PDB file of N, CA and C in Angstrom:
ATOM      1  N   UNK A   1      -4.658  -2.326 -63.689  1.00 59.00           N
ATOM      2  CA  UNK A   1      -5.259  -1.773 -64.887  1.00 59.00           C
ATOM      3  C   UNK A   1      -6.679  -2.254 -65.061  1.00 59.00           C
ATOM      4  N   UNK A   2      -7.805  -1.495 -65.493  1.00 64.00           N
ATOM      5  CA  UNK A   2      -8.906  -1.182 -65.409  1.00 64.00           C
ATOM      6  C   UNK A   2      -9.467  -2.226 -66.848  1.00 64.00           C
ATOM      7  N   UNK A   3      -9.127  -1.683 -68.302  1.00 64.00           N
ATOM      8  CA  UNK A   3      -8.780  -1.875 -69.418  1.00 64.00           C
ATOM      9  C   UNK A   3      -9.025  -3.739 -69.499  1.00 64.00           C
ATOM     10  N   UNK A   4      -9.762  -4.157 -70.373  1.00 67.00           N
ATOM     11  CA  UNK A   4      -9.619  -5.491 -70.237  1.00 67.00           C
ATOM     12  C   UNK A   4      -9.057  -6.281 -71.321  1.00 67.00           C
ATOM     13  N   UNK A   5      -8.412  -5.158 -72.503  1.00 72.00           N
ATOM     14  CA  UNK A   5      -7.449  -5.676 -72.949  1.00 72.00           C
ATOM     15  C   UNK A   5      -5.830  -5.408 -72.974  1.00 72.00           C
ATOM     16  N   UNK A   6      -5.538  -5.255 -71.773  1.00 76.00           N
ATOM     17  CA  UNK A   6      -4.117  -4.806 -71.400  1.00 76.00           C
ATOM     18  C   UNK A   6      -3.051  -6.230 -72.096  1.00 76.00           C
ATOM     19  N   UNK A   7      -2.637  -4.990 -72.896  1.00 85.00           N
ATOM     20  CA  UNK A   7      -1.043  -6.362 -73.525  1.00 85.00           C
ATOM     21  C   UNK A   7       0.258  -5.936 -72.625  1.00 85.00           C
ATOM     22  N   UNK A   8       1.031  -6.894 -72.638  1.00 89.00           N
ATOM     23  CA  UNK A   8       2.483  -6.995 -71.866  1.00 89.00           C
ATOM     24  C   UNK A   8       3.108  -6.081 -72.845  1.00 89.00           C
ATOM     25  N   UNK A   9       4.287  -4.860 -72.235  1.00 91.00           N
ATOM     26  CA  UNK A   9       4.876  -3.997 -72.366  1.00 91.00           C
ATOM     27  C   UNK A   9       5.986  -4.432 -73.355  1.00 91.00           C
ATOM     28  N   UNK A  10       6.808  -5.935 -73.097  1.00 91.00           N
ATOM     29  CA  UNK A  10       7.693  -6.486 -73.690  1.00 91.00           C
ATOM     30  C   UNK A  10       7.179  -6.792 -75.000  1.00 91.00           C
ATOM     31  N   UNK A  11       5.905  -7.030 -75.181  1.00 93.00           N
ATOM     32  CA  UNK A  11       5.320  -7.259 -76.752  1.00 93.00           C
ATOM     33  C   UNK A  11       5.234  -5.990 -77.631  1.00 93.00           C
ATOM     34  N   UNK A  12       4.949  -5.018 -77.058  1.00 95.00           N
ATOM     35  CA  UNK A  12       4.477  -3.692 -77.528  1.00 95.00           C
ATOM     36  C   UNK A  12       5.990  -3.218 -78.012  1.00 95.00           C
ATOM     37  N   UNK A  13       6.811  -3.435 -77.010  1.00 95.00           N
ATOM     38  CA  UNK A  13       8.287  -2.939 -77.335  1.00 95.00           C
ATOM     39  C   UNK A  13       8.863  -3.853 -78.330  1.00 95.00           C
ATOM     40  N   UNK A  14       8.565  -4.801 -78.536  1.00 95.00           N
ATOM     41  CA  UNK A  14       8.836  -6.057 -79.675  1.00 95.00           C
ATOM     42  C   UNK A  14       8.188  -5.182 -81.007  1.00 95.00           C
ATOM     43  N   UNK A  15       6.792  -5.317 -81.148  1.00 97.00           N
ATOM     44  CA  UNK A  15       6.093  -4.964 -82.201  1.00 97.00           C
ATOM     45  C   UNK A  15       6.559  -3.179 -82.745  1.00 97.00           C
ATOM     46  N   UNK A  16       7.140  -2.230 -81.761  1.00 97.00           N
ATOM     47  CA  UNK A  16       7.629  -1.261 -82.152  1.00 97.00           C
ATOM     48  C   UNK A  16       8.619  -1.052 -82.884  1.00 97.00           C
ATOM     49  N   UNK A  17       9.553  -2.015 -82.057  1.00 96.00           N
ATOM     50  CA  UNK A  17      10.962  -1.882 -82.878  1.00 96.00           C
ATOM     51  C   UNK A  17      10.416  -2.939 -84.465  1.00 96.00           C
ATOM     52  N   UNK A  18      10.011  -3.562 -84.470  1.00 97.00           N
ATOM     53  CA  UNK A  18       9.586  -4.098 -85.886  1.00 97.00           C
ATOM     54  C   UNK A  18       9.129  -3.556 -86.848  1.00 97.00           C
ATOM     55  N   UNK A  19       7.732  -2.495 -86.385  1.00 97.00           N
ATOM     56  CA  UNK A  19       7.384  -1.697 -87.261  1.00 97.00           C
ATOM     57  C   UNK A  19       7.621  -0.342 -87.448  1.00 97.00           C
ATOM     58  N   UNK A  20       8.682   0.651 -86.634  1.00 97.00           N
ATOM     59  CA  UNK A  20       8.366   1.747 -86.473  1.00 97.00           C
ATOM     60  C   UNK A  20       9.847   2.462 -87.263  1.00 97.00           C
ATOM     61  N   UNK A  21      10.090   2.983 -88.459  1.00 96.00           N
ATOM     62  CA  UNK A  21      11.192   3.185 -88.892  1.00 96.00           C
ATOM     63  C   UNK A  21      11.727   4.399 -87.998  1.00 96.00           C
ATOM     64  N   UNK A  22      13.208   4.768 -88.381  1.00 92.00           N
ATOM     65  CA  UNK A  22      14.514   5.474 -87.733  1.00 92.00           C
ATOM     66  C   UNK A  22      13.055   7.255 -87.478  1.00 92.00           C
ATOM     67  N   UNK A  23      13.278   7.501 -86.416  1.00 94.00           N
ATOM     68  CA  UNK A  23      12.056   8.883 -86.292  1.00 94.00           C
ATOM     69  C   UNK A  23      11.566   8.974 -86.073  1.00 94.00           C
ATOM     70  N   UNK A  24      10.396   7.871 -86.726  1.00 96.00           N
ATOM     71  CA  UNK A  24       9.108   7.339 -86.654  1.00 96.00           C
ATOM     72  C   UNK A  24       8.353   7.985 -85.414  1.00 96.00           C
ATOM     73  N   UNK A  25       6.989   8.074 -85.630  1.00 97.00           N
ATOM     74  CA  UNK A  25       6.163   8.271 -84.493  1.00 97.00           C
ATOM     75  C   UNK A  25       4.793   6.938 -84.499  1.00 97.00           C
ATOM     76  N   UNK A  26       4.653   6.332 -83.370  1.00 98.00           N
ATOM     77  CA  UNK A  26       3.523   5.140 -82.849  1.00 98.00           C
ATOM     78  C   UNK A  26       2.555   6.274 -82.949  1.00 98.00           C
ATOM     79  N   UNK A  27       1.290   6.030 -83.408  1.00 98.00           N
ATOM     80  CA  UNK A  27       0.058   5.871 -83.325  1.00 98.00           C
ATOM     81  C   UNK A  27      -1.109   5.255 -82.640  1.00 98.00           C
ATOM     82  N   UNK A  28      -1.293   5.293 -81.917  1.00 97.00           N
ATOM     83  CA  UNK A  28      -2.306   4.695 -81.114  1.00 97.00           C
ATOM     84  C   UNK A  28      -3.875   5.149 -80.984  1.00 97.00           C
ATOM     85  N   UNK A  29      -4.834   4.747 -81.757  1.00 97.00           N
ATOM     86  CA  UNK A  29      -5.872   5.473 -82.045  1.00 97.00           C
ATOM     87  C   UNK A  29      -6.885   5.121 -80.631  1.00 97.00           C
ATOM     88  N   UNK A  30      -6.286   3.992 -80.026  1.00 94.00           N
ATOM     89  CA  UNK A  30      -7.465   3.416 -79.240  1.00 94.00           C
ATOM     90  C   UNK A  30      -6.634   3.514 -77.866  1.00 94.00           C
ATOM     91  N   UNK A  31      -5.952   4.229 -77.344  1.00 94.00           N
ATOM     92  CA  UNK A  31      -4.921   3.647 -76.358  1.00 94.00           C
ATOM     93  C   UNK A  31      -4.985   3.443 -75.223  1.00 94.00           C
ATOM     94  N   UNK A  32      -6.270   3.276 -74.725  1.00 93.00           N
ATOM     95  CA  UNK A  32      -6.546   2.437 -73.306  1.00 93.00           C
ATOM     96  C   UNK A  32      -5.864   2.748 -72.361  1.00 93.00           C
ATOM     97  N   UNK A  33      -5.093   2.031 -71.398  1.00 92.00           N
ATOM     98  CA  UNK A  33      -4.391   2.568 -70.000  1.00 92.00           C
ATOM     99  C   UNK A  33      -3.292   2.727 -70.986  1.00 92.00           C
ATOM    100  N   UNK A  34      -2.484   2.354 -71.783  1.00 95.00           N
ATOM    101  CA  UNK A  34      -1.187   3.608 -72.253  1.00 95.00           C
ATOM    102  C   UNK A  34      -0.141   2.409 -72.408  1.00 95.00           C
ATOM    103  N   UNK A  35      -0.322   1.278 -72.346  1.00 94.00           N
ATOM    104  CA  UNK A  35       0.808   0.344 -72.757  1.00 94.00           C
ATOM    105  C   UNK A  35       1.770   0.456 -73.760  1.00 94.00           C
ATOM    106  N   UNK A  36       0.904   1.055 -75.137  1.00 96.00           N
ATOM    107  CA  UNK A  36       2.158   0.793 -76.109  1.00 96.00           C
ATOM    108  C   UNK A  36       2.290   2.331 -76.080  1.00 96.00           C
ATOM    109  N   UNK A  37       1.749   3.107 -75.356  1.00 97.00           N
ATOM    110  CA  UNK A  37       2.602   4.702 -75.350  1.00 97.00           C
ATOM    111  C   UNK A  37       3.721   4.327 -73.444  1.00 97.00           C
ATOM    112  N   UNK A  38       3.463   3.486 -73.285  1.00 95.00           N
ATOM    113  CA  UNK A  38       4.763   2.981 -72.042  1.00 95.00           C
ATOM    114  C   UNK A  38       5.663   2.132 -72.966  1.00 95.00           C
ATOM    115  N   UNK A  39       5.444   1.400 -73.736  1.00 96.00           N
ATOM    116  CA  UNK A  39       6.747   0.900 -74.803  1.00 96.00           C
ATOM    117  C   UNK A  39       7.271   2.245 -75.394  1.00 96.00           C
ATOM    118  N   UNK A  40       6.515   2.610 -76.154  1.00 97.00           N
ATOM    119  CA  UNK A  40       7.177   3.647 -76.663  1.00 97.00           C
ATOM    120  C   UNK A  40       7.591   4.782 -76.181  1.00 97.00           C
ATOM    121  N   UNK A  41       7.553   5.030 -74.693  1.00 96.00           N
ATOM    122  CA  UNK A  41       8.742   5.560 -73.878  1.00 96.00           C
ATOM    123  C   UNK A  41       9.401   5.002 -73.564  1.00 96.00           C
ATOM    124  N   UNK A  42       9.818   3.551 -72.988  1.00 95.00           N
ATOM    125  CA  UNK A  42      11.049   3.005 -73.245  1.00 95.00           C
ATOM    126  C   UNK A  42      11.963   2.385 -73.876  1.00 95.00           C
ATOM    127  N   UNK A  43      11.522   2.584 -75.537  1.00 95.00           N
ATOM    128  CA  UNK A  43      11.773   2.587 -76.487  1.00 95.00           C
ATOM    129  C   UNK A  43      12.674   3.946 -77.276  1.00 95.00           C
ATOM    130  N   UNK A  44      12.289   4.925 -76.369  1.00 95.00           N
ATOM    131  CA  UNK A  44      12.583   6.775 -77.192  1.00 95.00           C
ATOM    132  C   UNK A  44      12.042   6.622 -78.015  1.00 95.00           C
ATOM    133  N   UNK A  45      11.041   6.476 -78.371  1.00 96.00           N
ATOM    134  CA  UNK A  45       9.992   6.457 -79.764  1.00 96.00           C
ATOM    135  C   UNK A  45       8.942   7.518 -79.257  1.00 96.00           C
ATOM    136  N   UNK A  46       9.165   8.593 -80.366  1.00 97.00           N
ATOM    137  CA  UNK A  46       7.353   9.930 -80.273  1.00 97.00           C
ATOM    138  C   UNK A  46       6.924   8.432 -80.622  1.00 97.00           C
ATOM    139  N   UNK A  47       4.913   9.656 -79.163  1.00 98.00           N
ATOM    140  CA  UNK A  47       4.059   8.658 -79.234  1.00 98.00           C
ATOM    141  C   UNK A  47       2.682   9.805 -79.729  1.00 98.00           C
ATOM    142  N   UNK A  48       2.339   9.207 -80.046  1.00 98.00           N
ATOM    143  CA  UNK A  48       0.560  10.312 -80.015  1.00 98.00           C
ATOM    144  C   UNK A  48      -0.302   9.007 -79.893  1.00 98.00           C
ATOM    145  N   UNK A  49      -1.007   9.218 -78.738  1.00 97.00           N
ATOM    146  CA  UNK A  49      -2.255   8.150 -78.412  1.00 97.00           C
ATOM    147  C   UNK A  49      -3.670   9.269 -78.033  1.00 97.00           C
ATOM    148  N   UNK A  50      -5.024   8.878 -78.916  1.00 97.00           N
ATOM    149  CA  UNK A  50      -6.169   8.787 -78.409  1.00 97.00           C
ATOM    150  C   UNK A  50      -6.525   8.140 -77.989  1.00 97.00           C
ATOM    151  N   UNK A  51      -7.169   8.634 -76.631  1.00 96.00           N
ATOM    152  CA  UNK A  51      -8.020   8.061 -75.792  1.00 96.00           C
ATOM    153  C   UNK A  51      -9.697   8.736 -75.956  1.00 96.00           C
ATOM    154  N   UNK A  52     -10.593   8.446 -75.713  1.00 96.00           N
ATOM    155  CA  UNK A  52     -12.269   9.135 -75.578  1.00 96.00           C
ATOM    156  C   UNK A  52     -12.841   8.637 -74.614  1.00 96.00           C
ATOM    157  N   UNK A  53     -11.985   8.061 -73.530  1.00 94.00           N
ATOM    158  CA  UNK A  53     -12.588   7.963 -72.315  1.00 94.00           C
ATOM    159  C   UNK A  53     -11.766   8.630 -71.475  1.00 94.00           C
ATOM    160  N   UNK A  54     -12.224   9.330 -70.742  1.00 94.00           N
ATOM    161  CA  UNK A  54     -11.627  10.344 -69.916  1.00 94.00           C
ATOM    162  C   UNK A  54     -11.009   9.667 -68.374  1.00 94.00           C
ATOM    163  N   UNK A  55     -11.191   8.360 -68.060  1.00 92.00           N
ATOM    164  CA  UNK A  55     -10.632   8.018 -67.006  1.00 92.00           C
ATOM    165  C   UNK A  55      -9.368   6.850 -67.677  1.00 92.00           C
ATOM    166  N   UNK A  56      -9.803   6.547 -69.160  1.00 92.00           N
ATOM    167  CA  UNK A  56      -8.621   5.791 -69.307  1.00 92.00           C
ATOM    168  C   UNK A  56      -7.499   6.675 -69.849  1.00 92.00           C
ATOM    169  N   UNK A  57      -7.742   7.904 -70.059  1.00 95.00           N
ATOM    170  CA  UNK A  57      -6.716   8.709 -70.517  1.00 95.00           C
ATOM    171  C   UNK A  57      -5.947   8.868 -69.415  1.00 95.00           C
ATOM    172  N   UNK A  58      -6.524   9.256 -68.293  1.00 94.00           N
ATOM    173  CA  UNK A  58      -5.824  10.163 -67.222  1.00 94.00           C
ATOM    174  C   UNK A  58      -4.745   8.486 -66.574  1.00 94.00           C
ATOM    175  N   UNK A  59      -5.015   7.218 -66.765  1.00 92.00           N
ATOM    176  CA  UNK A  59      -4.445   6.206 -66.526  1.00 92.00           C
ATOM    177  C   UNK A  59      -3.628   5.966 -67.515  1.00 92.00           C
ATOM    178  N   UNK A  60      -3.685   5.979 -68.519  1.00 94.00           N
ATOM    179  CA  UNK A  60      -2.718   6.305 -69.394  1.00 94.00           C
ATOM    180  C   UNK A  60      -1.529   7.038 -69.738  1.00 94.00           C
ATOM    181  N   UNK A  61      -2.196   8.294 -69.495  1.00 96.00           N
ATOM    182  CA  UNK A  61      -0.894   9.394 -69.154  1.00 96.00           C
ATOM    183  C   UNK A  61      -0.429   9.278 -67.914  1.00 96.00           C
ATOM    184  N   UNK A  62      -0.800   8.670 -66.458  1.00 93.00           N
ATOM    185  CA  UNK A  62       0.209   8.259 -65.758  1.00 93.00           C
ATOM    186  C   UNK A  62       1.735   7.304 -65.537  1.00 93.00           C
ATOM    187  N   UNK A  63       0.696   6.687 -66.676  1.00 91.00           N
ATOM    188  CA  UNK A  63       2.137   4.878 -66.720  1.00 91.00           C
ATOM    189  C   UNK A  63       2.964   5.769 -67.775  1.00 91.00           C
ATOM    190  N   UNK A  64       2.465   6.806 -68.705  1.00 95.00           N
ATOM    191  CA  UNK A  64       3.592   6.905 -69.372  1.00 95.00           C
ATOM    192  C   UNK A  64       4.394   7.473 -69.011  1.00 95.00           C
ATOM    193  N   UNK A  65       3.790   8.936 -68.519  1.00 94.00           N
ATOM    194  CA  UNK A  65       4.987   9.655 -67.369  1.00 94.00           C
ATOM    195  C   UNK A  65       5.967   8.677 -66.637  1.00 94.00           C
ATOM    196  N   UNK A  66       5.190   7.780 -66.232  1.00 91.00           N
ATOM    197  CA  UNK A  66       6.222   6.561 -65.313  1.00 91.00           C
ATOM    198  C   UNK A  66       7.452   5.961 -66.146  1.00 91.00           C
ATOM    199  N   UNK A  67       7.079   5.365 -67.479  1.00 92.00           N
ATOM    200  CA  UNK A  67       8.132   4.719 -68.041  1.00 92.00           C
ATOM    201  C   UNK A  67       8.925   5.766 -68.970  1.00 92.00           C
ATOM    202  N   UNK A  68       8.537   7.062 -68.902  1.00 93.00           N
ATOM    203  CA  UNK A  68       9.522   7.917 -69.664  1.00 93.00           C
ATOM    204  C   UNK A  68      10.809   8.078 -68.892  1.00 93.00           C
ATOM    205  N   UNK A  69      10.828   8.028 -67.309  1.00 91.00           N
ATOM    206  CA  UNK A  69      11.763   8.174 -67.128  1.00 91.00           C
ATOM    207  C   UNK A  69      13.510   6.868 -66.837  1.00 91.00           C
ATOM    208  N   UNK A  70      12.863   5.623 -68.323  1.00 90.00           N
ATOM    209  CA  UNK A  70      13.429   4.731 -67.220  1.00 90.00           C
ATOM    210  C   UNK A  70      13.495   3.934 -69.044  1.00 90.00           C
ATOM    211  N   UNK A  71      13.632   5.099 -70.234  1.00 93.00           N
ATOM    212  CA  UNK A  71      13.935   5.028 -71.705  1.00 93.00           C
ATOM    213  C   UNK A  71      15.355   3.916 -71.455  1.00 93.00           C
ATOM    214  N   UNK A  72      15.020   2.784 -72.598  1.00 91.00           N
ATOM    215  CA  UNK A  72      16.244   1.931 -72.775  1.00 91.00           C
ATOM    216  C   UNK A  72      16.170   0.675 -71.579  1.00 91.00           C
ATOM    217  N   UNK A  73      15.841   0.644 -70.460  1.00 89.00           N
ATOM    218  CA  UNK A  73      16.073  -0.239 -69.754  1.00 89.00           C
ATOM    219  C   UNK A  73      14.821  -1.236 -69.809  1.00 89.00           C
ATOM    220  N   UNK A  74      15.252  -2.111 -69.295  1.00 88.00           N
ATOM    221  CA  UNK A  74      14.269  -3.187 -69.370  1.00 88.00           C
ATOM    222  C   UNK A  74      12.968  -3.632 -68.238  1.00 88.00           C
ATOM    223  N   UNK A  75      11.885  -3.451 -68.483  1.00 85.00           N
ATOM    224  CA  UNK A  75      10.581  -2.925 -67.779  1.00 85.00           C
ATOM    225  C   UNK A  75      10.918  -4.202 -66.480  1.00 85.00           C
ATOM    226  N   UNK A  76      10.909  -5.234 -66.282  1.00 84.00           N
ATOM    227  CA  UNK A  76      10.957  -5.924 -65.156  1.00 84.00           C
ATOM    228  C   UNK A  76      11.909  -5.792 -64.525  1.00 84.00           C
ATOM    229  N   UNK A  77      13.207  -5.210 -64.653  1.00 85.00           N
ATOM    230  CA  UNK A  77      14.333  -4.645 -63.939  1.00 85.00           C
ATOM    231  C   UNK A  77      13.490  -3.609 -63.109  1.00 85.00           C
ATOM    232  N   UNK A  78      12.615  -2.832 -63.759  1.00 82.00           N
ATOM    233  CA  UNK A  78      12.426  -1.470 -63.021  1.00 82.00           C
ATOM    234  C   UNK A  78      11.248  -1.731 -62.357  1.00 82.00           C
ATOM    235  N   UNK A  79      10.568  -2.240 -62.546  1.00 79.00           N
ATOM    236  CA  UNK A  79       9.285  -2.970 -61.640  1.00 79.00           C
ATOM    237  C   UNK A  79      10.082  -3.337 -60.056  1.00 79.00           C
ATOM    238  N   UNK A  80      10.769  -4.399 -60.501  1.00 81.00           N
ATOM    239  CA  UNK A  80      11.856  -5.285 -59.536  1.00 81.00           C
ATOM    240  C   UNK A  80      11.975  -3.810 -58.703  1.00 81.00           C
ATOM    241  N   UNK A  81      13.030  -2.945 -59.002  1.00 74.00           N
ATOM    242  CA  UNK A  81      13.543  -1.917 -58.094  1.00 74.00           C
ATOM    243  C   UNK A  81      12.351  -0.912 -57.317  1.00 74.00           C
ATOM    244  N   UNK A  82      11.173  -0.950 -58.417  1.00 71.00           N
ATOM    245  CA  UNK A  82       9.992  -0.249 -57.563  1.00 71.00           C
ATOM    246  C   UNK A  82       9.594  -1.372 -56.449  1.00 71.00           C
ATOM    247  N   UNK A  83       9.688  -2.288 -57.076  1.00 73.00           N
ATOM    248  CA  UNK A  83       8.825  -3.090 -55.792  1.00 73.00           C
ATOM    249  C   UNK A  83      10.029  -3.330 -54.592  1.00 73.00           C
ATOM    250  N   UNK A  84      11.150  -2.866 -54.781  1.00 68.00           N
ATOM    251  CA  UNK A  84      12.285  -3.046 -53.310  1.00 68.00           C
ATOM    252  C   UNK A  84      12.270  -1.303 -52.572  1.00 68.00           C
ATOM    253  N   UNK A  85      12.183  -0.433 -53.997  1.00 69.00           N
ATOM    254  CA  UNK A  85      11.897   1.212 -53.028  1.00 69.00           C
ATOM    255  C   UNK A  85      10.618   1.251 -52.662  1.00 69.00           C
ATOM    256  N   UNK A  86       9.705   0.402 -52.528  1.00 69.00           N
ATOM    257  CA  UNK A  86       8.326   0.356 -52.090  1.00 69.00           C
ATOM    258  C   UNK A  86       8.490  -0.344 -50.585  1.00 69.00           C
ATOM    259  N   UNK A  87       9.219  -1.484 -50.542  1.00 65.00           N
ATOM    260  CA  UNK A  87       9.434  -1.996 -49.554  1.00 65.00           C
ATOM    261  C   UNK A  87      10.302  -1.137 -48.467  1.00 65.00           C
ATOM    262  N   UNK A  88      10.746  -0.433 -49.212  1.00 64.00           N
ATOM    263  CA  UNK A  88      11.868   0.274 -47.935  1.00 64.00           C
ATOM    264  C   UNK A  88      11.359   1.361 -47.027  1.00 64.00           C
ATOM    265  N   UNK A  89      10.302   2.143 -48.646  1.00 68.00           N
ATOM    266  CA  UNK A  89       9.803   2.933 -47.820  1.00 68.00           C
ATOM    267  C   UNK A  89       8.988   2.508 -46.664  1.00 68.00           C
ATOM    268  N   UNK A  90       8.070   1.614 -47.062  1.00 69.00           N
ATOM    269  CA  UNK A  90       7.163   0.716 -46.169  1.00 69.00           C
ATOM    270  C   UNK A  90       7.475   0.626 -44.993  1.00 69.00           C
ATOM    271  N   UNK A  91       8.728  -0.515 -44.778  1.00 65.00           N
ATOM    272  CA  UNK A  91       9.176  -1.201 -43.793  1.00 65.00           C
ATOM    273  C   UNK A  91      10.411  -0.672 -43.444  1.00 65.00           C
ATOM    274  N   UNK A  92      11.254   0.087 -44.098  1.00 62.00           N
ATOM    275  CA  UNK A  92      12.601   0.750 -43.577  1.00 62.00           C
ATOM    276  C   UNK A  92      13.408   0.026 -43.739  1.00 62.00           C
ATOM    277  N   UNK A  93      12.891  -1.322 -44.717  1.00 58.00           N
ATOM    278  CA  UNK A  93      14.289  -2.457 -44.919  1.00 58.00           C
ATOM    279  C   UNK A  93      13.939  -3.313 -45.978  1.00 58.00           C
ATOM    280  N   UNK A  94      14.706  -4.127 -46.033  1.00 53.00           N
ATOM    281  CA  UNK A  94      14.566  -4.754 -47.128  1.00 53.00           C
ATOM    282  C   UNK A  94      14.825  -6.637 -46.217  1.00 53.00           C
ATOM    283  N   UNK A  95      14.305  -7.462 -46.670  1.00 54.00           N
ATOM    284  CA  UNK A  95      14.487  -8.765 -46.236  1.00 54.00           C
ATOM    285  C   UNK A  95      16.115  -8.995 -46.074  1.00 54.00           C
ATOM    286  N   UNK A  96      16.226 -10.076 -45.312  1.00 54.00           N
ATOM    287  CA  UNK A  96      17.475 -10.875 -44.829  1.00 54.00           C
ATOM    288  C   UNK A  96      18.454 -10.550 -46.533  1.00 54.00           C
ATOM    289  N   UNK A  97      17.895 -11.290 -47.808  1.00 54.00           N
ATOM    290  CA  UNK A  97      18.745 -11.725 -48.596  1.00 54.00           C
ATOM    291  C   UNK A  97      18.358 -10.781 -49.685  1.00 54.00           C
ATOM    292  N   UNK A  98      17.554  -9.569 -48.887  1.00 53.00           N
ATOM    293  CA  UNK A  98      17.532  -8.149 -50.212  1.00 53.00           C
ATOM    294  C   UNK A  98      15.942  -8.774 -51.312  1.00 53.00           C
ATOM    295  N   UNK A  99      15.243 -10.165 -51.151  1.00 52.00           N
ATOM    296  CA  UNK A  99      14.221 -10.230 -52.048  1.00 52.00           C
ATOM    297  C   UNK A  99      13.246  -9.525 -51.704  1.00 52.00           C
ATOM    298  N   UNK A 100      12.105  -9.979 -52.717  1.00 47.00           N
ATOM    299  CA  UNK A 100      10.403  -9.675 -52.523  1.00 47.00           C
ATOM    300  C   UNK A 100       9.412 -10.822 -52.172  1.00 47.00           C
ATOM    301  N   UNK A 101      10.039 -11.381 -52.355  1.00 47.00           N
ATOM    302  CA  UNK A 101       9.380 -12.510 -51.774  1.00 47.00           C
ATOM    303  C   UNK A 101       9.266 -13.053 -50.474  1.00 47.00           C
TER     304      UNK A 101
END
């Protein structure tokens, strides 16, 4: 991420469920690469984010597309599994004991 104030996904998803009542739609007036519109797809929370920079939008609307499809689960689980279907594709395998390391 480009953005030099990128917050962790687990905070954004913290601060949503805190403030966002039963329906609710997030607001994001400033929304940079798309973090708290990526909480609030794996949250199922409507999002509406402005962006006015045209390269942080188009980075933005990528991660969210990404975490819409992966609503409810927990973001380092799914990182974890990208970074082992990354490896497979890569290398055609996965290490001795299945890590990334």
């Amino acid at each position: 991420n480009m953005p030099p104030t990128v917050k962790p996904i687990a905070l954004m998803r913290w601060l949503i469920r805190l403030v966002t009542p039963p329906d609710g739609v997030v607001l994001d007036p400033f929304t940079g690469s798309g973090t708290t519109g990526a909480a609030a797809a794996l949250e199922g929370v409507r999002f509406i984010g402005v962006e006015r920079d045209g390269e942080y939008a188009g980075i933005a609307t990528e991660r969210i597309r990404f975490w819409q499809q992966f609503e409810g689960e927990d973001e380092d689980d799914v990182l974890d599994a990208e970074s082992r279907a990354k490896r497979i594709r890569d290398t055609g395998q996965l290490d001795l004991l299945g890590k990334d390391d």
